Amino acid sequence: MGHVRMNGRAGGARTAAIGLLALAALTAGCRAGPVGATEPTVAATATGPTDDAAPGSGPASASPSVSPSEPATDPAPVETPSARPSPRPETLMSTGDRSGKVRELQARLRQIGHFHRSPTGYYGTATVASVQSFQGRRGLSRTGRTDTVTWERLLGMTRRPTARELDPPAAEPVAKPDARCMTGRVLCISKNSRTLSWMIDGRVVSSMDVRFGSQYTPTREGAFTVYWKSRDHVSTLYDTPMPYAMFFSGGQAVHYSPDFAARGYDGASHGCVNVRDEGRIASLFDQVENGDKVVVHW
């Protein structure tokens, strides 16, 4: 067999080429990393688009892959109607109000034992305390204001007041009239029963609760006559309103008192005879005439 002889340069080139191929085969697929590190798995090539489809462009594709360098983002919270705060109850009646609706409120509270006097139609401290009592027993906020929630609860527990409940006789029993009250037209006022009776010829036409002055400013006793009437009077001495004033002795008069309507017998006048029911004193004012008798007695 013949031998082909190669020159030294060609043999060297062939040897170098074989060496390079062997080195490439040994190092294919390797990278530098810590000992024991696991190679990341290469995901299969997606067959669909690499970005999310635009809204309305077709069915939703699989969730997009998240770049390892970017944290996943939660979707923005969606506000639901139940998460919105409830509107605050609307206030219907509160301190200082004066109306037929307040009178109805007081009559309804009285039906279930939370108002212990005749309705006056004036929303004062006594009414505030009664509303707070009602609210506390029903687990409501004790605001003392009559809001929509309080009113609806009260309506559900009571009935519509009768005319007599809205405008009852005097809360205090009317005392036996003084003998001086039995003839003529008389404002017969009893300190003992704390009542005023409007009498004509010995007959009681109407009666109402009253209060008097304190021990330092007592209401005078005796027989007098009405000498001046002033519907919208304001005291020049104390700078306070004295509506429906009927003067009978110096500066002392029978008149409506918002303070009496609000606080009851917790207070006192400066000597006048206070009436707490504005409707009744307004009606009485229209009936009484100058010259009619006034008898203040025990």
PDB file of C-alpha atoms in Angstrom:
ATOM      1  CA  MET A   1       0.000   0.000   0.000  1.00  0.00           C
ATOM      2  CA  GLY A   2       1.330   3.303  -0.892  1.00  0.00           C
ATOM      3  CA  HIS A   3       1.628   6.102   1.681  1.00  0.00           C
ATOM      4  CA  VAL A   4       0.731   9.680   1.021  1.00  0.00           C
ATOM      5  CA  ARG A   5       3.162  11.910   2.531  1.00  0.00           C
ATOM      6  CA  MET A   6       2.088  15.263   3.874  1.00  0.00           C
ATOM      7  CA  ASN A   7       4.329  18.072   4.431  1.00  0.00           C
ATOM      8  CA  GLY A   8       4.754  19.396   7.930  1.00  0.00           C
ATOM      9  CA  ARG A   9       2.671  22.552   7.419  1.00  0.00           C
ATOM     10  CA  ALA A  10      -0.466  20.734   6.281  1.00  0.00           C
ATOM     11  CA  GLY A  11      -0.244  18.206   9.077  1.00  0.00           C
ATOM     12  CA  GLY A  12       0.032  20.909  11.671  1.00  0.00           C
ATOM     13  CA  ALA A  13      -3.063  22.733  10.383  1.00  0.00           C
ATOM     14  CA  ARG A  14      -5.107  19.534  10.450  1.00  0.00           C
ATOM     15  CA  THR A  15      -4.052  18.795  14.006  1.00  0.00           C
ATOM     16  CA  ALA A  16      -5.004  22.316  15.136  1.00  0.00           C
ATOM     17  CA  ALA A  17      -8.456  22.030  13.525  1.00  0.00           C
ATOM     18  CA  ILE A  18      -9.163  18.732  15.262  1.00  0.00           C
ATOM     19  CA  GLY A  19      -8.143  20.236  18.583  1.00  0.00           C
ATOM     20  CA  LEU A  20     -10.523  23.208  18.172  1.00  0.00           C
ATOM     21  CA  LEU A  21     -13.468  20.899  17.374  1.00  0.00           C
ATOM     22  CA  ALA A  22     -12.794  18.823  20.488  1.00  0.00           C
ATOM     23  CA  LEU A  23     -12.632  21.930  22.713  1.00  0.00           C
ATOM     24  CA  ALA A  24     -15.936  23.268  21.331  1.00  0.00           C
ATOM     25  CA  ALA A  25     -17.662  19.947  22.040  1.00  0.00           C
ATOM     26  CA  LEU A  26     -16.490  19.952  25.657  1.00  0.00           C
ATOM     27  CA  THR A  27     -17.631  23.494  26.503  1.00  0.00           C
ATOM     28  CA  ALA A  28     -21.032  23.606  24.713  1.00  0.00           C
ATOM     29  CA  GLY A  29     -23.998  24.578  27.064  1.00  0.00           C
ATOM     30  CA  CYS A  30     -22.006  25.634  30.159  1.00  0.00           C
ATOM     31  CA  ARG A  31     -21.977  29.002  31.969  1.00  0.00           C
ATOM     32  CA  ALA A  32     -20.309  30.367  35.075  1.00  0.00           C
ATOM     33  CA  GLY A  33     -22.317  30.209  38.297  1.00  0.00           C
ATOM     34  CA  PRO A  34     -22.227  29.063  41.892  1.00  0.00           C
ATOM     35  CA  VAL A  35     -21.716  25.467  42.729  1.00  0.00           C
ATOM     36  CA  GLY A  36     -24.991  23.533  42.734  1.00  0.00           C
ATOM     37  CA  ALA A  37     -26.923  26.220  40.824  1.00  0.00           C
ATOM     38  CA  THR A  38     -29.758  24.896  38.691  1.00  0.00           C
ATOM     39  CA  GLU A  39     -30.125  25.887  35.136  1.00  0.00           C
ATOM     40  CA  PRO A  40     -33.297  27.936  34.431  1.00  0.00           C
ATOM     41  CA  THR A  41     -35.876  26.139  32.384  1.00  0.00           C
ATOM     42  CA  VAL A  42     -36.442  27.647  29.001  1.00  0.00           C
ATOM     43  CA  ALA A  43     -40.164  28.196  28.348  1.00  0.00           C
ATOM     44  CA  ALA A  44     -41.654  26.888  25.195  1.00  0.00           C
ATOM     45  CA  THR A  45     -42.121  29.436  22.474  1.00  0.00           C
ATOM     46  CA  ALA A  46     -45.605  31.017  22.652  1.00  0.00           C
ATOM     47  CA  THR A  47     -47.804  30.512  19.651  1.00  0.00           C
ATOM     48  CA  GLY A  48     -49.868  33.686  20.218  1.00  0.00           C
ATOM     49  CA  PRO A  49     -48.985  37.364  20.448  1.00  0.00           C
ATOM     50  CA  THR A  50     -46.505  38.299  23.152  1.00  0.00           C
ATOM     51  CA  ASP A  51     -48.593  41.297  24.471  1.00  0.00           C
ATOM     52  CA  ASP A  52     -52.106  41.241  25.964  1.00  0.00           C
ATOM     53  CA  ALA A  53     -54.736  41.636  23.333  1.00  0.00           C
ATOM     54  CA  ALA A  54     -56.325  45.031  23.144  1.00  0.00           C
ATOM     55  CA  PRO A  55     -59.769  45.281  24.793  1.00  0.00           C
ATOM     56  CA  GLY A  56     -62.434  43.848  22.545  1.00  0.00           C
ATOM     57  CA  SER A  57     -59.956  42.274  20.150  1.00  0.00           C
ATOM     58  CA  GLY A  58     -60.847  38.711  21.027  1.00  0.00           C
ATOM     59  CA  PRO A  59     -60.831  36.118  23.793  1.00  0.00           C
ATOM     60  CA  ALA A  60     -58.514  36.709  26.704  1.00  0.00           C
ATOM     61  CA  SER A  61     -55.194  34.892  26.398  1.00  0.00           C
ATOM     62  CA  ALA A  62     -53.227  33.320  29.227  1.00  0.00           C
ATOM     63  CA  SER A  63     -51.881  35.654  31.853  1.00  0.00           C
ATOM     64  CA  PRO A  64     -48.852  37.541  30.557  1.00  0.00           C
ATOM     65  CA  SER A  65     -45.507  36.515  31.952  1.00  0.00           C
ATOM     66  CA  VAL A  66     -43.971  38.902  34.454  1.00  0.00           C
ATOM     67  CA  SER A  67     -40.399  39.987  34.086  1.00  0.00           C
ATOM     68  CA  PRO A  68     -38.282  38.681  36.992  1.00  0.00           C
ATOM     69  CA  SER A  69     -37.074  42.248  37.618  1.00  0.00           C
ATOM     70  CA  GLU A  70     -40.574  43.737  37.955  1.00  0.00           C
ATOM     71  CA  PRO A  71     -42.932  42.933  40.868  1.00  0.00           C
ATOM     72  CA  ALA A  72     -46.464  41.842  40.084  1.00  0.00           C
ATOM     73  CA  THR A  73     -49.027  44.678  40.443  1.00  0.00           C
ATOM     74  CA  ASP A  74     -52.432  44.118  42.087  1.00  0.00           C
ATOM     75  CA  PRO A  75     -55.389  45.458  40.139  1.00  0.00           C
ATOM     76  CA  ALA A  76     -56.877  48.747  41.361  1.00  0.00           C
ATOM     77  CA  PRO A  77     -59.668  48.204  43.941  1.00  0.00           C
ATOM     78  CA  VAL A  78     -63.163  48.583  42.556  1.00  0.00           C
ATOM     79  CA  GLU A  79     -65.523  50.669  44.725  1.00  0.00           C
ATOM     80  CA  THR A  80     -68.827  48.982  45.390  1.00  0.00           C
ATOM     81  CA  PRO A  81     -72.034  50.695  46.560  1.00  0.00           C
ATOM     82  CA  SER A  82     -71.896  48.839  49.883  1.00  0.00           C
ATOM     83  CA  ALA A  83     -68.519  50.418  50.676  1.00  0.00           C
ATOM     84  CA  ARG A  84     -69.970  53.946  50.609  1.00  0.00           C
ATOM     85  CA  PRO A  85     -70.824  55.461  54.027  1.00  0.00           C
ATOM     86  CA  SER A  86     -74.510  55.740  54.869  1.00  0.00           C
ATOM     87  CA  PRO A  87     -75.908  59.297  54.840  1.00  0.00           C
ATOM     88  CA  ARG A  88     -76.347  60.912  58.258  1.00  0.00           C
ATOM     89  CA  PRO A  89     -79.934  61.070  59.543  1.00  0.00           C
ATOM     90  CA  GLU A  90     -81.653  64.379  58.841  1.00  0.00           C
ATOM     91  CA  THR A  91     -82.604  66.466  61.881  1.00  0.00           C
ATOM     92  CA  LEU A  92     -86.337  67.200  61.907  1.00  0.00           C
ATOM     93  CA  MET A  93     -86.720  69.000  65.268  1.00  0.00           C
ATOM     94  CA  SER A  94     -84.285  70.357  67.827  1.00  0.00           C
ATOM     95  CA  THR A  95     -83.795  72.870  70.640  1.00  0.00           C
ATOM     96  CA  GLY A  96     -85.644  76.145  70.142  1.00  0.00           C
ATOM     97  CA  ASP A  97     -88.189  74.834  67.634  1.00  0.00           C
ATOM     98  CA  ARG A  98     -91.819  75.756  68.218  1.00  0.00           C
ATOM     99  CA  SER A  99     -94.511  74.059  66.139  1.00  0.00           C
ATOM    100  CA  GLY A 100     -97.458  71.693  66.010  1.00  0.00           C
ATOM    101  CA  LYS A 101     -95.029  68.928  65.052  1.00  0.00           C
ATOM    102  CA  VAL A 102     -93.167  69.440  68.340  1.00  0.00           C
ATOM    103  CA  ARG A 103     -96.486  69.191  70.175  1.00  0.00           C
ATOM    104  CA  GLU A 104     -97.159  65.884  68.383  1.00  0.00           C
ATOM    105  CA  LEU A 105     -93.659  64.653  69.315  1.00  0.00           C
ATOM    106  CA  GLN A 106     -94.320  65.442  72.974  1.00  0.00           C
ATOM    107  CA  ALA A 107     -97.740  63.750  72.904  1.00  0.00           C
ATOM    108  CA  ARG A 108     -96.282  60.591  71.350  1.00  0.00           C
ATOM    109  CA  LEU A 109     -93.448  60.509  73.887  1.00  0.00           C
ATOM    110  CA  ARG A 110     -96.017  60.922  76.635  1.00  0.00           C
ATOM    111  CA  GLN A 111     -97.946  57.882  75.352  1.00  0.00           C
ATOM    112  CA  ILE A 112     -94.983  55.618  76.130  1.00  0.00           C
ATOM    113  CA  GLY A 113     -93.833  57.281  79.350  1.00  0.00           C
ATOM    114  CA  HIS A 114     -90.979  59.510  78.171  1.00  0.00           C
ATOM    115  CA  PHE A 115     -92.683  62.932  78.554  1.00  0.00           C
ATOM    116  CA  HIS A 116     -94.372  63.640  81.877  1.00  0.00           C
ATOM    117  CA  ARG A 117     -96.216  66.889  81.261  1.00  0.00           C
ATOM    118  CA  SER A 118     -98.742  68.460  78.936  1.00  0.00           C
ATOM    119  CA  PRO A 119     -97.478  69.124  75.397  1.00  0.00           C
ATOM    120  CA  THR A 120     -96.502  72.736  74.830  1.00  0.00           C
ATOM    121  CA  GLY A 121     -95.204  72.747  71.253  1.00  0.00           C
ATOM    122  CA  TYR A 122     -91.866  74.154  72.416  1.00  0.00           C
ATOM    123  CA  TYR A 123     -88.645  72.129  72.079  1.00  0.00           C
ATOM    124  CA  GLY A 124     -86.758  72.952  75.276  1.00  0.00           C
ATOM    125  CA  THR A 125     -84.526  71.157  77.744  1.00  0.00           C
ATOM    126  CA  ALA A 126     -87.390  68.995  79.030  1.00  0.00           C
ATOM    127  CA  THR A 127     -88.089  67.748  75.510  1.00  0.00           C
ATOM    128  CA  VAL A 128     -84.373  67.187  74.856  1.00  0.00           C
ATOM    129  CA  ALA A 129     -84.157  65.031  77.994  1.00  0.00           C
ATOM    130  CA  SER A 130     -87.258  63.058  76.952  1.00  0.00           C
ATOM    131  CA  VAL A 131     -85.880  62.406  73.462  1.00  0.00           C
ATOM    132  CA  GLN A 132     -82.528  61.334  74.937  1.00  0.00           C
ATOM    133  CA  SER A 133     -84.370  58.918  77.240  1.00  0.00           C
ATOM    134  CA  PHE A 134     -86.240  57.432  74.281  1.00  0.00           C
ATOM    135  CA  GLN A 135     -83.086  57.180  72.155  1.00  0.00           C
ATOM    136  CA  GLY A 136     -81.101  55.512  74.926  1.00  0.00           C
ATOM    137  CA  ARG A 137     -83.751  52.841  75.486  1.00  0.00           C
ATOM    138  CA  ARG A 138     -83.734  52.017  71.755  1.00  0.00           C
ATOM    139  CA  GLY A 139     -79.958  51.873  71.286  1.00  0.00           C
ATOM    140  CA  LEU A 140     -79.839  55.118  69.299  1.00  0.00           C
ATOM    141  CA  SER A 141     -77.341  57.942  69.695  1.00  0.00           C
ATOM    142  CA  ARG A 142     -78.490  60.119  72.621  1.00  0.00           C
ATOM    143  CA  THR A 143     -78.322  63.418  70.752  1.00  0.00           C
ATOM    144  CA  GLY A 144     -81.578  64.871  72.078  1.00  0.00           C
ATOM    145  CA  ARG A 145     -82.410  65.924  68.522  1.00  0.00           C
ATOM    146  CA  THR A 146     -85.313  64.307  66.712  1.00  0.00           C
ATOM    147  CA  ASP A 147     -83.831  63.001  63.474  1.00  0.00           C
ATOM    148  CA  THR A 148     -85.416  60.826  60.799  1.00  0.00           C
ATOM    149  CA  VAL A 149     -84.358  57.574  62.478  1.00  0.00           C
ATOM    150  CA  THR A 150     -85.673  58.622  65.907  1.00  0.00           C
ATOM    151  CA  TRP A 151     -88.947  59.907  64.432  1.00  0.00           C
ATOM    152  CA  GLU A 152     -89.599  56.751  62.390  1.00  0.00           C
ATOM    153  CA  ARG A 153     -88.911  54.578  65.440  1.00  0.00           C
ATOM    154  CA  LEU A 154     -91.301  56.673  67.541  1.00  0.00           C
ATOM    155  CA  LEU A 155     -94.019  56.547  64.873  1.00  0.00           C
ATOM    156  CA  GLY A 156     -93.755  52.767  64.821  1.00  0.00           C
ATOM    157  CA  MET A 157     -94.316  52.537  68.576  1.00  0.00           C
ATOM    158  CA  THR A 158     -97.132  55.056  69.017  1.00  0.00           C
ATOM    159  CA  ARG A 159    -100.454  56.075  67.483  1.00  0.00           C
ATOM    160  CA  ARG A 160    -101.657  59.413  66.194  1.00  0.00           C
ATOM    161  CA  PRO A 161    -102.437  61.601  69.234  1.00  0.00           C
ATOM    162  CA  THR A 162    -106.033  62.625  69.826  1.00  0.00           C
ATOM    163  CA  ALA A 163    -107.059  66.260  70.146  1.00  0.00           C
ATOM    164  CA  ARG A 164    -107.264  65.814  73.916  1.00  0.00           C
ATOM    165  CA  GLU A 165    -103.746  64.352  74.037  1.00  0.00           C
ATOM    166  CA  LEU A 166    -102.386  67.262  72.019  1.00  0.00           C
ATOM    167  CA  ASP A 167    -104.200  69.845  74.129  1.00  0.00           C
ATOM    168  CA  PRO A 168    -105.060  68.215  77.479  1.00  0.00           C
ATOM    169  CA  PRO A 169    -106.421  69.961  80.544  1.00  0.00           C
ATOM    170  CA  ALA A 170    -103.922  71.441  82.974  1.00  0.00           C
ATOM    171  CA  ALA A 171    -101.456  68.851  84.172  1.00  0.00           C
ATOM    172  CA  GLU A 172    -102.110  69.807  87.779  1.00  0.00           C
ATOM    173  CA  PRO A 173    -105.606  69.238  89.234  1.00  0.00           C
ATOM    174  CA  VAL A 174    -107.493  72.512  89.281  1.00  0.00           C
ATOM    175  CA  ALA A 175    -108.005  73.733  92.831  1.00  0.00           C
ATOM    176  CA  LYS A 176    -111.382  74.657  94.219  1.00  0.00           C
ATOM    177  CA  PRO A 177    -111.927  78.275  93.145  1.00  0.00           C
ATOM    178  CA  ASP A 178    -111.524  81.034  95.678  1.00  0.00           C
ATOM    179  CA  ALA A 179    -114.824  82.651  96.642  1.00  0.00           C
ATOM    180  CA  ARG A 180    -113.725  85.877  94.921  1.00  0.00           C
ATOM    181  CA  CYS A 181    -113.586  83.982  91.617  1.00  0.00           C
ATOM    182  CA  MET A 182    -117.236  82.953  91.574  1.00  0.00           C
ATOM    183  CA  THR A 183    -118.682  86.064  90.001  1.00  0.00           C
ATOM    184  CA  GLY A 184    -117.831  87.995  86.872  1.00  0.00           C
ATOM    185  CA  ARG A 185    -114.866  87.486  84.534  1.00  0.00           C
ATOM    186  CA  VAL A 186    -111.864  86.335  86.540  1.00  0.00           C
ATOM    187  CA  LEU A 187    -108.337  85.034  86.083  1.00  0.00           C
ATOM    188  CA  CYS A 188    -108.389  82.747  89.133  1.00  0.00           C
ATOM    189  CA  ILE A 189    -104.788  81.783  89.985  1.00  0.00           C
ATOM    190  CA  SER A 190    -103.942  79.167  92.629  1.00  0.00           C
ATOM    191  CA  LYS A 191    -100.430  78.975  94.041  1.00  0.00           C
ATOM    192  CA  ASN A 192    -101.304  75.713  95.754  1.00  0.00           C
ATOM    193  CA  SER A 193    -102.265  73.796  92.575  1.00  0.00           C
ATOM    194  CA  ARG A 194    -100.085  75.955  90.269  1.00  0.00           C
ATOM    195  CA  THR A 195    -102.991  76.491  87.886  1.00  0.00           C
ATOM    196  CA  LEU A 196    -104.777  79.402  86.264  1.00  0.00           C
ATOM    197  CA  SER A 197    -108.505  79.082  85.574  1.00  0.00           C
ATOM    198  CA  TRP A 198    -110.284  81.497  83.277  1.00  0.00           C
ATOM    199  CA  MET A 199    -113.751  81.742  84.814  1.00  0.00           C
ATOM    200  CA  ILE A 200    -116.945  83.490  83.795  1.00  0.00           C
ATOM    201  CA  ASP A 201    -119.732  83.649  86.360  1.00  0.00           C
ATOM    202  CA  GLY A 202    -118.361  80.706  88.354  1.00  0.00           C
ATOM    203  CA  ARG A 203    -117.791  78.451  85.293  1.00  0.00           C
ATOM    204  CA  VAL A 204    -114.299  77.324  84.294  1.00  0.00           C
ATOM    205  CA  VAL A 205    -113.814  78.131  80.596  1.00  0.00           C
ATOM    206  CA  SER A 206    -110.182  76.980  80.363  1.00  0.00           C
ATOM    207  CA  SER A 207    -107.274  76.145  82.659  1.00  0.00           C
ATOM    208  CA  MET A 208    -103.512  75.971  82.292  1.00  0.00           C
ATOM    209  CA  ASP A 209    -100.312  75.305  84.257  1.00  0.00           C
ATOM    210  CA  VAL A 210     -98.475  78.304  85.696  1.00  0.00           C
ATOM    211  CA  ARG A 211     -95.423  79.049  87.814  1.00  0.00           C
ATOM    212  CA  PHE A 212     -94.586  82.000  90.036  1.00  0.00           C
ATOM    213  CA  GLY A 213     -91.741  84.141  91.322  1.00  0.00           C
ATOM    214  CA  SER A 214     -89.057  82.917  93.683  1.00  0.00           C
ATOM    215  CA  GLN A 215     -88.848  83.711  97.379  1.00  0.00           C
ATOM    216  CA  TYR A 216     -86.760  86.753  96.472  1.00  0.00           C
ATOM    217  CA  THR A 217     -89.196  88.009  93.842  1.00  0.00           C
ATOM    218  CA  PRO A 218     -92.568  86.641  94.974  1.00  0.00           C
ATOM    219  CA  THR A 219     -95.799  86.952  93.037  1.00  0.00           C
ATOM    220  CA  ARG A 220     -98.180  89.205  94.937  1.00  0.00           C
ATOM    221  CA  GLU A 221    -101.373  87.716  96.321  1.00  0.00           C
ATOM    222  CA  GLY A 222    -104.742  89.398  96.401  1.00  0.00           C
ATOM    223  CA  ALA A 223    -107.463  90.706  94.081  1.00  0.00           C
ATOM    224  CA  PHE A 224    -106.431  92.916  91.157  1.00  0.00           C
ATOM    225  CA  THR A 225    -107.656  93.950  87.736  1.00  0.00           C
ATOM    226  CA  VAL A 226    -106.058  93.747  84.286  1.00  0.00           C
ATOM    227  CA  TYR A 227    -105.009  97.301  83.471  1.00  0.00           C
ATOM    228  CA  TRP A 228    -102.825  96.816  80.355  1.00  0.00           C
ATOM    229  CA  LYS A 229    -102.389  94.202  77.652  1.00  0.00           C
ATOM    230  CA  SER A 230     -99.252  93.940  75.457  1.00  0.00           C
ATOM    231  CA  ARG A 231     -99.113  91.128  72.898  1.00  0.00           C
ATOM    232  CA  ASP A 232     -95.388  91.377  72.028  1.00  0.00           C
ATOM    233  CA  HIS A 233     -94.081  92.897  75.225  1.00  0.00           C
ATOM    234  CA  VAL A 234     -90.373  92.933  76.125  1.00  0.00           C
ATOM    235  CA  SER A 235     -89.310  93.606  79.700  1.00  0.00           C
ATOM    236  CA  THR A 236     -87.465  96.913  80.030  1.00  0.00           C
ATOM    237  CA  LEU A 237     -86.032  95.772  83.361  1.00  0.00           C
ATOM    238  CA  TYR A 238     -84.732  92.332  82.349  1.00  0.00           C
ATOM    239  CA  ASP A 239     -84.683  92.732  78.541  1.00  0.00           C
ATOM    240  CA  THR A 240     -86.569  89.453  78.059  1.00  0.00           C
ATOM    241  CA  PRO A 241     -89.656  88.700  75.949  1.00  0.00           C
ATOM    242  CA  MET A 242     -93.045  88.612  77.724  1.00  0.00           C
ATOM    243  CA  PRO A 243     -95.474  87.581  74.966  1.00  0.00           C
ATOM    244  CA  TYR A 244     -99.222  87.964  75.599  1.00  0.00           C
ATOM    245  CA  ALA A 245     -98.624  90.015  78.740  1.00  0.00           C
ATOM    246  CA  MET A 246    -101.655  91.011  80.837  1.00  0.00           C
ATOM    247  CA  PHE A 247    -100.478  93.343  83.616  1.00  0.00           C
ATOM    248  CA  PHE A 248    -102.371  93.304  86.910  1.00  0.00           C
ATOM    249  CA  SER A 249    -100.028  94.651  89.641  1.00  0.00           C
ATOM    250  CA  GLY A 250     -97.254  97.104  88.859  1.00  0.00           C
ATOM    251  CA  GLY A 251     -94.767  95.237  86.650  1.00  0.00           C
ATOM    252  CA  GLN A 252     -96.278  91.830  87.360  1.00  0.00           C
ATOM    253  CA  ALA A 253     -98.271  90.206  84.595  1.00  0.00           C
ATOM    254  CA  VAL A 254     -99.651  86.937  83.330  1.00  0.00           C
ATOM    255  CA  HIS A 255     -97.650  86.024  80.197  1.00  0.00           C
ATOM    256  CA  TYR A 256     -96.170  83.201  78.117  1.00  0.00           C
ATOM    257  CA  SER A 257     -92.706  81.997  79.176  1.00  0.00           C
ATOM    258  CA  PRO A 258     -90.451  80.072  76.771  1.00  0.00           C
ATOM    259  CA  ASP A 259     -88.230  79.256  79.749  1.00  0.00           C
ATOM    260  CA  PHE A 260     -91.151  77.663  81.597  1.00  0.00           C
ATOM    261  CA  ALA A 261     -92.010  75.705  78.453  1.00  0.00           C
ATOM    262  CA  ALA A 262     -88.403  74.533  78.208  1.00  0.00           C
ATOM    263  CA  ARG A 263     -87.482  73.829  81.842  1.00  0.00           C
ATOM    264  CA  GLY A 264     -90.758  73.455  83.684  1.00  0.00           C
ATOM    265  CA  TYR A 265     -90.679  74.072  87.414  1.00  0.00           C
ATOM    266  CA  ASP A 266     -86.873  73.966  87.571  1.00  0.00           C
ATOM    267  CA  GLY A 267     -86.947  77.755  87.222  1.00  0.00           C
ATOM    268  CA  ALA A 268     -89.001  80.679  88.491  1.00  0.00           C
ATOM    269  CA  SER A 269     -90.160  84.084  87.315  1.00  0.00           C
ATOM    270  CA  HIS A 270     -89.253  87.536  88.633  1.00  0.00           C
ATOM    271  CA  GLY A 271     -92.747  87.839  90.089  1.00  0.00           C
ATOM    272  CA  CYS A 272     -94.940  87.347  87.027  1.00  0.00           C
ATOM    273  CA  VAL A 273     -97.355  84.468  86.488  1.00  0.00           C
ATOM    274  CA  ASN A 274     -95.721  82.341  83.760  1.00  0.00           C
ATOM    275  CA  VAL A 275     -97.798  80.206  81.386  1.00  0.00           C
ATOM    276  CA  ARG A 276     -95.981  77.458  79.470  1.00  0.00           C
ATOM    277  CA  ASP A 277     -98.597  76.626  76.821  1.00  0.00           C
ATOM    278  CA  GLU A 278     -98.330  79.299  74.146  1.00  0.00           C
ATOM    279  CA  GLY A 279    -101.491  78.228  72.337  1.00  0.00           C
ATOM    280  CA  ARG A 280    -103.605  78.551  75.460  1.00  0.00           C
ATOM    281  CA  ILE A 281    -102.204  81.892  76.575  1.00  0.00           C
ATOM    282  CA  ALA A 282    -102.681  83.247  73.046  1.00  0.00           C
ATOM    283  CA  SER A 283    -106.334  82.226  73.123  1.00  0.00           C
ATOM    284  CA  LEU A 284    -106.765  83.621  76.637  1.00  0.00           C
ATOM    285  CA  PHE A 285    -105.163  86.919  75.633  1.00  0.00           C
ATOM    286  CA  ASP A 286    -107.823  87.387  72.956  1.00  0.00           C
ATOM    287  CA  GLN A 287    -110.644  86.797  75.471  1.00  0.00           C
ATOM    288  CA  VAL A 288    -109.486  88.832  78.453  1.00  0.00           C
ATOM    289  CA  GLU A 289    -110.329  92.534  78.527  1.00  0.00           C
ATOM    290  CA  ASN A 290    -108.918  95.402  80.507  1.00  0.00           C
ATOM    291  CA  GLY A 291    -110.859  95.633  83.759  1.00  0.00           C
ATOM    292  CA  ASP A 292    -111.310  91.855  84.198  1.00  0.00           C
ATOM    293  CA  LYS A 293    -110.458  90.587  87.685  1.00  0.00           C
ATOM    294  CA  VAL A 294    -107.288  88.750  88.689  1.00  0.00           C
ATOM    295  CA  VAL A 295    -107.305  86.768  91.945  1.00  0.00           C
ATOM    296  CA  VAL A 296    -104.030  85.251  93.176  1.00  0.00           C
ATOM    297  CA  HIS A 297    -104.562  82.968  96.157  1.00  0.00           C
ATOM    298  CA  TRP A 298    -103.345  79.825  97.914  1.00  0.00           C
TER     299      TRP A 298
END
